Tab-separated table of C-alpha atoms in Angstrom:
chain	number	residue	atom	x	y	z
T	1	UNK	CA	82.466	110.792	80.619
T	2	UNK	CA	83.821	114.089	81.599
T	3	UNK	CA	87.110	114.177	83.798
T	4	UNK	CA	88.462	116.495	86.194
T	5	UNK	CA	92.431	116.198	86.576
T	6	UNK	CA	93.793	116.107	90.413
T	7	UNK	CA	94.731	119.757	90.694
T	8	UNK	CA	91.139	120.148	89.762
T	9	UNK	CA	89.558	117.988	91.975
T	10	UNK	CA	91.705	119.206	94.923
T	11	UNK	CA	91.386	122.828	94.653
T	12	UNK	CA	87.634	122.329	93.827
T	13	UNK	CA	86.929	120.011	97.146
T	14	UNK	CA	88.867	123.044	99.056
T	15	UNK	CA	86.901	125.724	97.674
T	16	UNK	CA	83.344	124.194	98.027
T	17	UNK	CA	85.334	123.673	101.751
T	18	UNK	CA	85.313	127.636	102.585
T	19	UNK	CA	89.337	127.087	102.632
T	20	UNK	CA	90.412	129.275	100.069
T	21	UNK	CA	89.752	133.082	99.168
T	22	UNK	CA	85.975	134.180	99.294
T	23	UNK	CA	85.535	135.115	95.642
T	24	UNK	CA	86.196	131.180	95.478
T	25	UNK	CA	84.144	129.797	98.445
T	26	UNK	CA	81.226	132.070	97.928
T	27	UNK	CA	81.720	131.773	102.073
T	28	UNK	CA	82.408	134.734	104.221
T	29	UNK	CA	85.684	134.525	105.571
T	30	UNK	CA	85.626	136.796	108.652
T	31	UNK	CA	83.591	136.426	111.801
T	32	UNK	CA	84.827	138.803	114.928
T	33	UNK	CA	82.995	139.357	117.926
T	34	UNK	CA	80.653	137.319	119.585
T	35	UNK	CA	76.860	138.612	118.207
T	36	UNK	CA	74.949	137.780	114.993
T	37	UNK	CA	77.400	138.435	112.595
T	38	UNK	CA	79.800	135.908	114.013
T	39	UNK	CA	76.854	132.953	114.482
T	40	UNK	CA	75.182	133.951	110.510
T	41	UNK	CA	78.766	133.393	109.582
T	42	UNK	CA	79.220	130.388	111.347
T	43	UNK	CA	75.413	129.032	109.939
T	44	UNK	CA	76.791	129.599	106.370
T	45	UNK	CA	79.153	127.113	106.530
T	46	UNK	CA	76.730	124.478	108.301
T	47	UNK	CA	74.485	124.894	105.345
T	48	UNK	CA	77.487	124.627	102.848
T	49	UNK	CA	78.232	121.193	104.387
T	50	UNK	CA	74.627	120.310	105.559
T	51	UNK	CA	76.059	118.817	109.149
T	52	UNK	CA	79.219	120.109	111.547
T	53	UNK	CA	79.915	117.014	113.124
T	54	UNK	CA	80.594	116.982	116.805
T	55	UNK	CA	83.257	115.472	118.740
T	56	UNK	CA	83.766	116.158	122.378
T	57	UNK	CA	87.276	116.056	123.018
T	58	UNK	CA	88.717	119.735	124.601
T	59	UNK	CA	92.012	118.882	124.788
T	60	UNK	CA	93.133	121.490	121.988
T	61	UNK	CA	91.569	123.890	123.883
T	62	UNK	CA	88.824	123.838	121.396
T	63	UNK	CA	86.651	120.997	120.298
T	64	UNK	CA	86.377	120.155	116.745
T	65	UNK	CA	83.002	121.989	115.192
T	66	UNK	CA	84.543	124.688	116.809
T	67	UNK	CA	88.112	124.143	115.113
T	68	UNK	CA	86.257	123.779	111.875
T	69	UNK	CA	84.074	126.861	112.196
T	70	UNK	CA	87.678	128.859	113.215
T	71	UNK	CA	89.503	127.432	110.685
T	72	UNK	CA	87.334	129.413	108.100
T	73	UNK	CA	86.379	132.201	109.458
T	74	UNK	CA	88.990	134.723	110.285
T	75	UNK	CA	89.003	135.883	114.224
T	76	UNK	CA	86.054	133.281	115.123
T	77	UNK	CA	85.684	132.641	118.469
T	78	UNK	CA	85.708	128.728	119.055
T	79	UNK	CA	83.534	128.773	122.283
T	80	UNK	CA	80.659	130.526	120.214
T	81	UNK	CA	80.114	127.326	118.425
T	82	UNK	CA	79.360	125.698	121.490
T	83	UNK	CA	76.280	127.748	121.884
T	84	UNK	CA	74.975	127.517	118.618
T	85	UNK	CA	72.563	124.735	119.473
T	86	UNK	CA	69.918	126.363	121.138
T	87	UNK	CA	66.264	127.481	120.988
T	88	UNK	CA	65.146	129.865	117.828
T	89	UNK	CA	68.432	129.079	116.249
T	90	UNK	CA	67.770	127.076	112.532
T	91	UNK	CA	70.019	123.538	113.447
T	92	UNK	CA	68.928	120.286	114.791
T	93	UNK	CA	71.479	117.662	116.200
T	94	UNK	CA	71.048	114.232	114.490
T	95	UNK	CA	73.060	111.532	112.578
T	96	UNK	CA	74.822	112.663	109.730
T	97	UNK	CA	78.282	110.195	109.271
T	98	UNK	CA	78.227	110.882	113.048
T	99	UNK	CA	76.086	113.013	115.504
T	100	UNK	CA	76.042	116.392	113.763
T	101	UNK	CA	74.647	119.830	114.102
T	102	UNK	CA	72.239	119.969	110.445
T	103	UNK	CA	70.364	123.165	109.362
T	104	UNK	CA	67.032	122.904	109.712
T	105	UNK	CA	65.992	122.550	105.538
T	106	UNK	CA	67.616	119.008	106.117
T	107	UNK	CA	64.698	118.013	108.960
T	108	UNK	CA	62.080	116.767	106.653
T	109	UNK	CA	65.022	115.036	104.668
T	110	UNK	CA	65.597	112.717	107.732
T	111	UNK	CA	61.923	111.198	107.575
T	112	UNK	CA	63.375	107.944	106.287
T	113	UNK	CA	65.898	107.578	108.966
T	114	UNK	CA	63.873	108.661	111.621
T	115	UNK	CA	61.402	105.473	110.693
T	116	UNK	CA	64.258	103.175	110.437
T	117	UNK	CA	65.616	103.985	113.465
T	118	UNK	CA	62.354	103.124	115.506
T	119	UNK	CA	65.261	99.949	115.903
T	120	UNK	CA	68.163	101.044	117.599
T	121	UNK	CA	70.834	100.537	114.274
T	122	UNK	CA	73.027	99.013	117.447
T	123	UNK	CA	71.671	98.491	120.144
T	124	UNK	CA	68.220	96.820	118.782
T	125	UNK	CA	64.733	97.007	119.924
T	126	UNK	CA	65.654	99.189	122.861
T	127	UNK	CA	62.137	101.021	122.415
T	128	UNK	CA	60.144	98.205	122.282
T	129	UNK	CA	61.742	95.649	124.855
T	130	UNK	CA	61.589	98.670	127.785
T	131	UNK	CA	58.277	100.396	126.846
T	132	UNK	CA	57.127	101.083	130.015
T	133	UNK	CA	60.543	103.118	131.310
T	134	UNK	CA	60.741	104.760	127.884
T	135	UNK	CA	57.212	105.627	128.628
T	136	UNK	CA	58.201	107.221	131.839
T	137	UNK	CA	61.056	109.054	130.492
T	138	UNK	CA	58.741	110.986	128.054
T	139	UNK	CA	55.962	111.488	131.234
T	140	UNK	CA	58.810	113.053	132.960
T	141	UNK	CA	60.151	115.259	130.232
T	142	UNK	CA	56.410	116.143	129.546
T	143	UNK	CA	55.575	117.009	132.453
T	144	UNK	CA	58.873	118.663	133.812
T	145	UNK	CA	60.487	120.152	130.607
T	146	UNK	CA	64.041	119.425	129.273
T	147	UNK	CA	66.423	117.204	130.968
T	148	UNK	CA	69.556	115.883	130.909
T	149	UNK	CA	70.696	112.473	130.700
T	150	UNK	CA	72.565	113.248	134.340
T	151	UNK	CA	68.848	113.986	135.510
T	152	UNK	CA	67.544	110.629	135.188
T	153	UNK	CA	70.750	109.200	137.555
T	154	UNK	CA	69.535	107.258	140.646
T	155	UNK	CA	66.148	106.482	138.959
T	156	UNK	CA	64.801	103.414	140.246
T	157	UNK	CA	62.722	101.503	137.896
T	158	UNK	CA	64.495	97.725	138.671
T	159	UNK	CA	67.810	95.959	137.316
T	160	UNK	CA	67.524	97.378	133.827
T	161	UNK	CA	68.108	100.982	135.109
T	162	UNK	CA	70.731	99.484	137.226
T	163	UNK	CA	73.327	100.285	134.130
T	164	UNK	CA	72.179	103.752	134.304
T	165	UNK	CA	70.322	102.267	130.709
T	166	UNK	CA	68.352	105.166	130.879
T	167	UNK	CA	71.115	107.462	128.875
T	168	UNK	CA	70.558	104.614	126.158
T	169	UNK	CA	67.190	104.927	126.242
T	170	UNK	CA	67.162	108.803	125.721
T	171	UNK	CA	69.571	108.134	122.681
T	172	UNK	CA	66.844	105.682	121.567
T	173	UNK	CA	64.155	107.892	121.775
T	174	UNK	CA	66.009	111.195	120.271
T	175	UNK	CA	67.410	108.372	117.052
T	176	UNK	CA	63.940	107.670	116.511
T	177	UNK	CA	62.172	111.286	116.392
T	178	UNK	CA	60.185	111.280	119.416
T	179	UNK	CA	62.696	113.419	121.488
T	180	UNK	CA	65.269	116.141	120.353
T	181	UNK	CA	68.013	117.861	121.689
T	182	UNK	CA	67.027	121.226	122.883
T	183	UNK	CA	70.406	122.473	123.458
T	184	UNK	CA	73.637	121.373	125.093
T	185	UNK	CA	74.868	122.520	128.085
T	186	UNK	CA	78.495	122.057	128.967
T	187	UNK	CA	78.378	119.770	126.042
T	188	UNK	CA	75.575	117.461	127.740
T	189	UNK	CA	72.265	117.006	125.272
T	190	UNK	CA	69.452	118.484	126.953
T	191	UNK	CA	66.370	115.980	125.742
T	192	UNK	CA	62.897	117.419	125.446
T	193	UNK	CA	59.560	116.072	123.224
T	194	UNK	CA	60.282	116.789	119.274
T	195	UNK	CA	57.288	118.995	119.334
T	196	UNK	CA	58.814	121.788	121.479
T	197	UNK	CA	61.359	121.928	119.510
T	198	UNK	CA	61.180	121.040	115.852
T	199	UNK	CA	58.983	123.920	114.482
T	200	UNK	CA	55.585	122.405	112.830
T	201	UNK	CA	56.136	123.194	109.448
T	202	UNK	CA	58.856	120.807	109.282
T	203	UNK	CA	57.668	118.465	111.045
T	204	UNK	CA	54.329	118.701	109.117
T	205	UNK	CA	56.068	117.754	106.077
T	206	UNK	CA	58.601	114.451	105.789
T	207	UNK	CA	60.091	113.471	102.711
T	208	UNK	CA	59.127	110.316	101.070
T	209	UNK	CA	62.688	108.406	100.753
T	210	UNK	CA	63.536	108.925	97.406
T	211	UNK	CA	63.643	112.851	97.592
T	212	UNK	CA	65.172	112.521	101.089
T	213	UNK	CA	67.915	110.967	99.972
T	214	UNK	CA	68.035	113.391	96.624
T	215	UNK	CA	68.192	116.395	99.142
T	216	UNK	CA	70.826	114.939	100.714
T	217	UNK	CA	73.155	114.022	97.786
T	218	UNK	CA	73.011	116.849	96.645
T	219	UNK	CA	74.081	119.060	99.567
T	220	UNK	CA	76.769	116.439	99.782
T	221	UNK	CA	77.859	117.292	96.594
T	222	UNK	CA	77.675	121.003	97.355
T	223	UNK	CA	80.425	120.091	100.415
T	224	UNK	CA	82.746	117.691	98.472
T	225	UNK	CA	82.835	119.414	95.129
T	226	UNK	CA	84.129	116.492	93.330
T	227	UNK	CA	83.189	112.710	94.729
T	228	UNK	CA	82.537	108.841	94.599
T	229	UNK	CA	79.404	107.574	95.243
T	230	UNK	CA	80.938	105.572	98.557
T	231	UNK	CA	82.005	109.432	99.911
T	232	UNK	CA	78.564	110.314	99.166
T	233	UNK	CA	76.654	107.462	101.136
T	234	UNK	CA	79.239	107.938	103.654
T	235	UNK	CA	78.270	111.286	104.586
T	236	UNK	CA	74.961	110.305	105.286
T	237	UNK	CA	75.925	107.133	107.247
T	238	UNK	CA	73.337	105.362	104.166
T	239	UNK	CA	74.630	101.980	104.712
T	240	UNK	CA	73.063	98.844	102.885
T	241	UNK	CA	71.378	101.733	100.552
T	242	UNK	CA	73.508	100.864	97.303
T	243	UNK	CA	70.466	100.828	94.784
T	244	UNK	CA	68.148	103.460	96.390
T	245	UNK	CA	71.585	105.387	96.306
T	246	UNK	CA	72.393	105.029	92.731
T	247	UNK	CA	68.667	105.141	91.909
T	248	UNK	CA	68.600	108.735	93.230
T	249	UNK	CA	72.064	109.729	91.759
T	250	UNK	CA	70.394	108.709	88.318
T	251	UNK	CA	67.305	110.902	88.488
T	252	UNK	CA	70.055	114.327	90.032
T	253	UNK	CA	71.650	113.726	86.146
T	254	UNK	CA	68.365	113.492	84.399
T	255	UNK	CA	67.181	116.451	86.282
T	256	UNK	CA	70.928	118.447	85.429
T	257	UNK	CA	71.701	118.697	89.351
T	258	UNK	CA	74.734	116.055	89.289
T	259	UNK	CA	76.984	115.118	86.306
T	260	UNK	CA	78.735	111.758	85.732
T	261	UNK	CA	82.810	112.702	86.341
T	262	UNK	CA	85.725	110.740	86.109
T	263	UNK	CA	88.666	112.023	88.167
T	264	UNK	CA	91.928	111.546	85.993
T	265	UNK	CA	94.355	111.068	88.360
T	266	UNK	CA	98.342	111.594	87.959
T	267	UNK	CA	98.892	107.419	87.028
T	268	UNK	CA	96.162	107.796	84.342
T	269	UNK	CA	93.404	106.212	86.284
T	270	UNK	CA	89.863	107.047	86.415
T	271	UNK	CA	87.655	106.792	89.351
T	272	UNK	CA	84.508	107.224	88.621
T	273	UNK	CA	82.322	109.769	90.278
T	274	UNK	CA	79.922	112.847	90.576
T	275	UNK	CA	79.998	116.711	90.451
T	276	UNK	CA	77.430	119.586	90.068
T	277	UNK	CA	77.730	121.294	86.552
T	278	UNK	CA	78.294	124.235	88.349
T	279	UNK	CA	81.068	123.097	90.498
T	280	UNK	CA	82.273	121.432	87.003
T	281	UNK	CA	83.006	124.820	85.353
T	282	UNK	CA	84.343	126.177	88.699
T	283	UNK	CA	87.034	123.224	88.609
T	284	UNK	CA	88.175	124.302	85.354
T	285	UNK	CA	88.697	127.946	86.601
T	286	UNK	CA	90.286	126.817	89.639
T	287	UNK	CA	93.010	125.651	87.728
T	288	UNK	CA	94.341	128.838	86.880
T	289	UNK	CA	94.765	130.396	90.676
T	290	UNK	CA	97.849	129.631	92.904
T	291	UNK	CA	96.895	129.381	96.447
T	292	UNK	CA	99.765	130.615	99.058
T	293	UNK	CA	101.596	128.337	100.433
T	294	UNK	CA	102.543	129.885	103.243
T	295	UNK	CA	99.060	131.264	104.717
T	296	UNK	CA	98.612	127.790	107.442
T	297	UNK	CA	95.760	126.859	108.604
T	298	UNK	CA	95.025	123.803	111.640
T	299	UNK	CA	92.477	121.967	110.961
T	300	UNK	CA	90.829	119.926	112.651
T	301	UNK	CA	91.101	116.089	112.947
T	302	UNK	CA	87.223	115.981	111.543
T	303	UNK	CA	87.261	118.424	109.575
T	304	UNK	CA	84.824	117.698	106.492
T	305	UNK	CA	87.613	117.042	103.788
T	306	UNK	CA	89.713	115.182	106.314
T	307	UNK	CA	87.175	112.358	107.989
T	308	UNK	CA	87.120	109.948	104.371
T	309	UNK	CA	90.808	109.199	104.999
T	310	UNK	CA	91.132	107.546	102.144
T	311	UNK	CA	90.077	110.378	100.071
T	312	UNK	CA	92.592	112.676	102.185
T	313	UNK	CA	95.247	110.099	100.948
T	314	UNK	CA	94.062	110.417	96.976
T	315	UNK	CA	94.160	114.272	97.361
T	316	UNK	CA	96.245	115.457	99.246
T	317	UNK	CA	99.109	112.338	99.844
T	318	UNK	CA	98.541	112.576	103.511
T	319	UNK	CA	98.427	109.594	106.007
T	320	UNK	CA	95.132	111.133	108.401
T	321	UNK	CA	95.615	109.521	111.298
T	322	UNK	CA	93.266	109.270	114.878
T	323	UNK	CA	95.651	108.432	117.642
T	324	UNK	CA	93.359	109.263	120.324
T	325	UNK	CA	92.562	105.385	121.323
T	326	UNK	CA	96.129	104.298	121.109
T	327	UNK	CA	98.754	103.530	124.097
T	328	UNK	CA	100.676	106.372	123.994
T	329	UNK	CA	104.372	104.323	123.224
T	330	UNK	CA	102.083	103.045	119.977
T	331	UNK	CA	101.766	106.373	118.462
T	332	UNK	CA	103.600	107.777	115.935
T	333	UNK	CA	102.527	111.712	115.425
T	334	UNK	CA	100.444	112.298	118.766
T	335	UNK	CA	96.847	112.046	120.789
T	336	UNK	CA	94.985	114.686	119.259
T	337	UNK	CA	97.102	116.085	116.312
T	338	UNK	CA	95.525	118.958	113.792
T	339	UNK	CA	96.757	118.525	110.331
T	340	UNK	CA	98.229	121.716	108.909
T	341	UNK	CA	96.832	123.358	105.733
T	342	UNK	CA	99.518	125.792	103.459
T	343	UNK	CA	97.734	126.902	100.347
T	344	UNK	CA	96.167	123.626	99.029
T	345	UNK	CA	98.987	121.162	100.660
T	346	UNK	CA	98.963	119.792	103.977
T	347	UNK	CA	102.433	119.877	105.206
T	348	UNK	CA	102.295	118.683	108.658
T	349	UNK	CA	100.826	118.525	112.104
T	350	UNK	CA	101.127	119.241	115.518
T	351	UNK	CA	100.187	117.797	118.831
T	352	UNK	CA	98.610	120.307	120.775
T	353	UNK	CA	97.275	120.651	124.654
T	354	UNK	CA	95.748	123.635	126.574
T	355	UNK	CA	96.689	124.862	129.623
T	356	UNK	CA	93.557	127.282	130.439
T	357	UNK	CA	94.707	128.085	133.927
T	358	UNK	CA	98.414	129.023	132.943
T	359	UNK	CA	96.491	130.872	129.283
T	360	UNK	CA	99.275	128.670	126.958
T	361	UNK	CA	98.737	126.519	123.941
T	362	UNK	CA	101.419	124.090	124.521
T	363	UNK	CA	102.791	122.080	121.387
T	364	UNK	CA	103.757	118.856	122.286
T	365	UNK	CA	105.383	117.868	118.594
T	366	UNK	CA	105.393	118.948	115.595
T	367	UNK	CA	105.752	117.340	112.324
T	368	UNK	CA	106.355	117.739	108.802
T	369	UNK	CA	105.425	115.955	106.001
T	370	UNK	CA	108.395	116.757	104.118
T	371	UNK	CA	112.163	115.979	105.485
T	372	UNK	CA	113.710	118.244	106.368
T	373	UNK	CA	111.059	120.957	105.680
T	374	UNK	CA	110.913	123.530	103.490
T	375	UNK	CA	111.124	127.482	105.098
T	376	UNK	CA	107.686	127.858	103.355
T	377	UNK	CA	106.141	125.208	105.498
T	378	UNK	CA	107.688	125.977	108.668
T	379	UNK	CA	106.459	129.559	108.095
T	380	UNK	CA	103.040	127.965	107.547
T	381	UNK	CA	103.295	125.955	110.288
T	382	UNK	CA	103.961	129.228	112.927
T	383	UNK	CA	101.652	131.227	111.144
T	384	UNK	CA	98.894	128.163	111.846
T	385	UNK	CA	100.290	128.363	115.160
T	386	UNK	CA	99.996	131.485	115.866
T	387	UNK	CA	96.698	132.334	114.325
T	388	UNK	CA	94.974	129.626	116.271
T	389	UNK	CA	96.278	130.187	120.103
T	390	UNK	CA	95.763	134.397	119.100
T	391	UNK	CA	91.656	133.233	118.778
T	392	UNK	CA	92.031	131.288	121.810
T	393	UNK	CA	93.018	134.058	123.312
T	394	UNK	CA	96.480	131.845	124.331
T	395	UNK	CA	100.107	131.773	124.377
T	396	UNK	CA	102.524	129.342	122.702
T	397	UNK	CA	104.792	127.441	124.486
């Protein structure tokens, strides 16, 4: 089997990231302004990926897909990925690991999920128990256009509306295919029929399972550079899909998309795992570069190399840590902290909160992986800083 050492694997899963230079990435790397150029650029790294998940948390003074989007693109405004959801653009919102904004090519992908899902994967037979008011929610929506969860508030169709159940039953509906999000307004899913929004040559043509889930590894693959088949299923949320999963890894090598790699890492052990050939011979070149280490960069807390924590911990020996649902005496680092990227380290992170109405970024702590901290890092650390609160259009304080 073919290995890739750590310095390979780690520069490789950055570059397929759109974190390092553009003659790397194959990304663009600048997106000013506020028109087409800025949302193309922003599309190219949703299709890099094939999902930008979404979080709603502000509290940064951006929320994460746009964090991620800024992160990459030089003098991206974060408040343009808010409105990149919307009618004629080429995304769909759906499950990816979480809810996630997915180019469009990935619709017909989704077939298999879409069928499972008639179930509610957690909340059970949602559909079928409450017919009749899911019934009435589509009427409504047919008949009125898009609405908003908020919309159906006050809705009296007995006790099991009582529990305002009929968000739940939206989320049941959209999970399933019959309804999807039209846009988001203020972050809030606007819900209308799948038909008004999903153009009909996608939804004309759904994937049988197998080459779903081949489509889908292998734009995984594309994101990660370098991974293990339990990164791959977890991008896709393809739980309790082991064989089909290894079935469809199988035919990617017989067919020369996917190669069988062992990552060699720095205690002689070998994980086993998967690259594409291309991305194979890009590893090997990779080697070679030296990133700076003192251009930082925040990223964000779900940012696609940082969500597998455990694989953040294998490359990168950093603890990622989500503080958010913690007491605020039990946490160590912060509530929201972005992890700081210098070159192809991360060095630290900081604990950051908006003021819009006084126009500050204010840090609340910052810390360093290394103690005490090189001047390298703590230049990267201002620089990420600094680059970050100049596209918010903020001051630090």
């Amino acid at each position: 089997m073919e290995t890739i050492d750590t310095r390979g694997v780690r520069r490789l899963a950055l570059a397929r990231a759109g974190l390092l230079k553009r003659s790397w990435t194959g990304l663009p790397r600048r997106a000013s302004g506020t028109g087409k150029q800025a949302r193309e650029a922003a599309l190219a790294v949703i299709r890099r990926f094939g999902y930008l998940q979404l979080d709603s948390v502000p509290v940064a003074g951006a929320r994460s897909h746009g964090i991620v989007l800024a992160s990459r693109l030089d003098g991206f405004a974060p408040e343009i990925a808010e409105t990149l959801l919307r009618p004629g653009t080429p995304l769909f919102e759906y499950w990816g690991h979480e809810a996630s904004w997915l180019p469009h090519a990935l619709y017909p992908a989704m077939a298999f999920r879409r069928t499972a899902y008639q179930v509610h994967p957690w909340w059970g037979d949602v559909l079928g128990e409450h017919r009749r008011e899911a019934d009435a929610i589509l009427a409504r929506i047919e008949a009125e256009g898009p609405l908003r969860s908020a919309d159906f508030d006050g809705t009296d169709h007995g006790p099991w509306w009582a529990h305002r159940a009929a968000k739940r039953a939206l989320a049941a509906l959209w999970s399933a295919g019959t309804l999807s999000i039209r846009e988001r307004t203020g972050f809030q899913r606007v819900y209308d029929l799948t038909e008004r929004v999903i153009p009909d040559s996608l939804r004309d043509r759904p994937l049988s399972e197998e080459d779903g889930l081949a489509m889908l590894l292998e734009r995984a693959l594309s994101g990660h550079g370098w991974s293990t088949i339990g990164t791959l299923s977890a991008t896709w949320r393809l739980r309790n899909m082991r064989p089909a999963v290894t079935a469809t890894l199988e035919r990617l090598i017989a067919e020369d998309r996917a190669l069988p790699c062992a990552w060699l890492t720095e205690d002689g052990r070998r994980i086993p795992g998967f690259v594409r050939p291309a991305d194979r011979e890009l590893a090997e070149r990779l080697r070679t570069i030296r990133p700076r280490h003192d251009r930082g960069i925040l990223l964000s807390p779900f940012d696609p190399v940082l969500w597998d924590r455990a694989r953040v911990d294998q490359l990168f020996g950093f603890e990622q840590k989500l503080e958010i649902y913690k007491p605020a005496a039990q946490r160590r680092y912060g509530y929201y902290c972005l992890p700081v990227l210098a070159g192809e380290n991360l060095i630290g992170r900081v604990d950051l909160k908006a003021d819009r109405k006084a126009g500050c970024l204010r840090v609340l702590s910052r810390h360093f992986e290394a103690d005490p901290p090189t001047s390298a890092a703590r230049t990267a650390m201002a620089t990420a800083l600094e680059r970050y609160a100049h596209v918010l259009g903020f001051e630090i304080t």
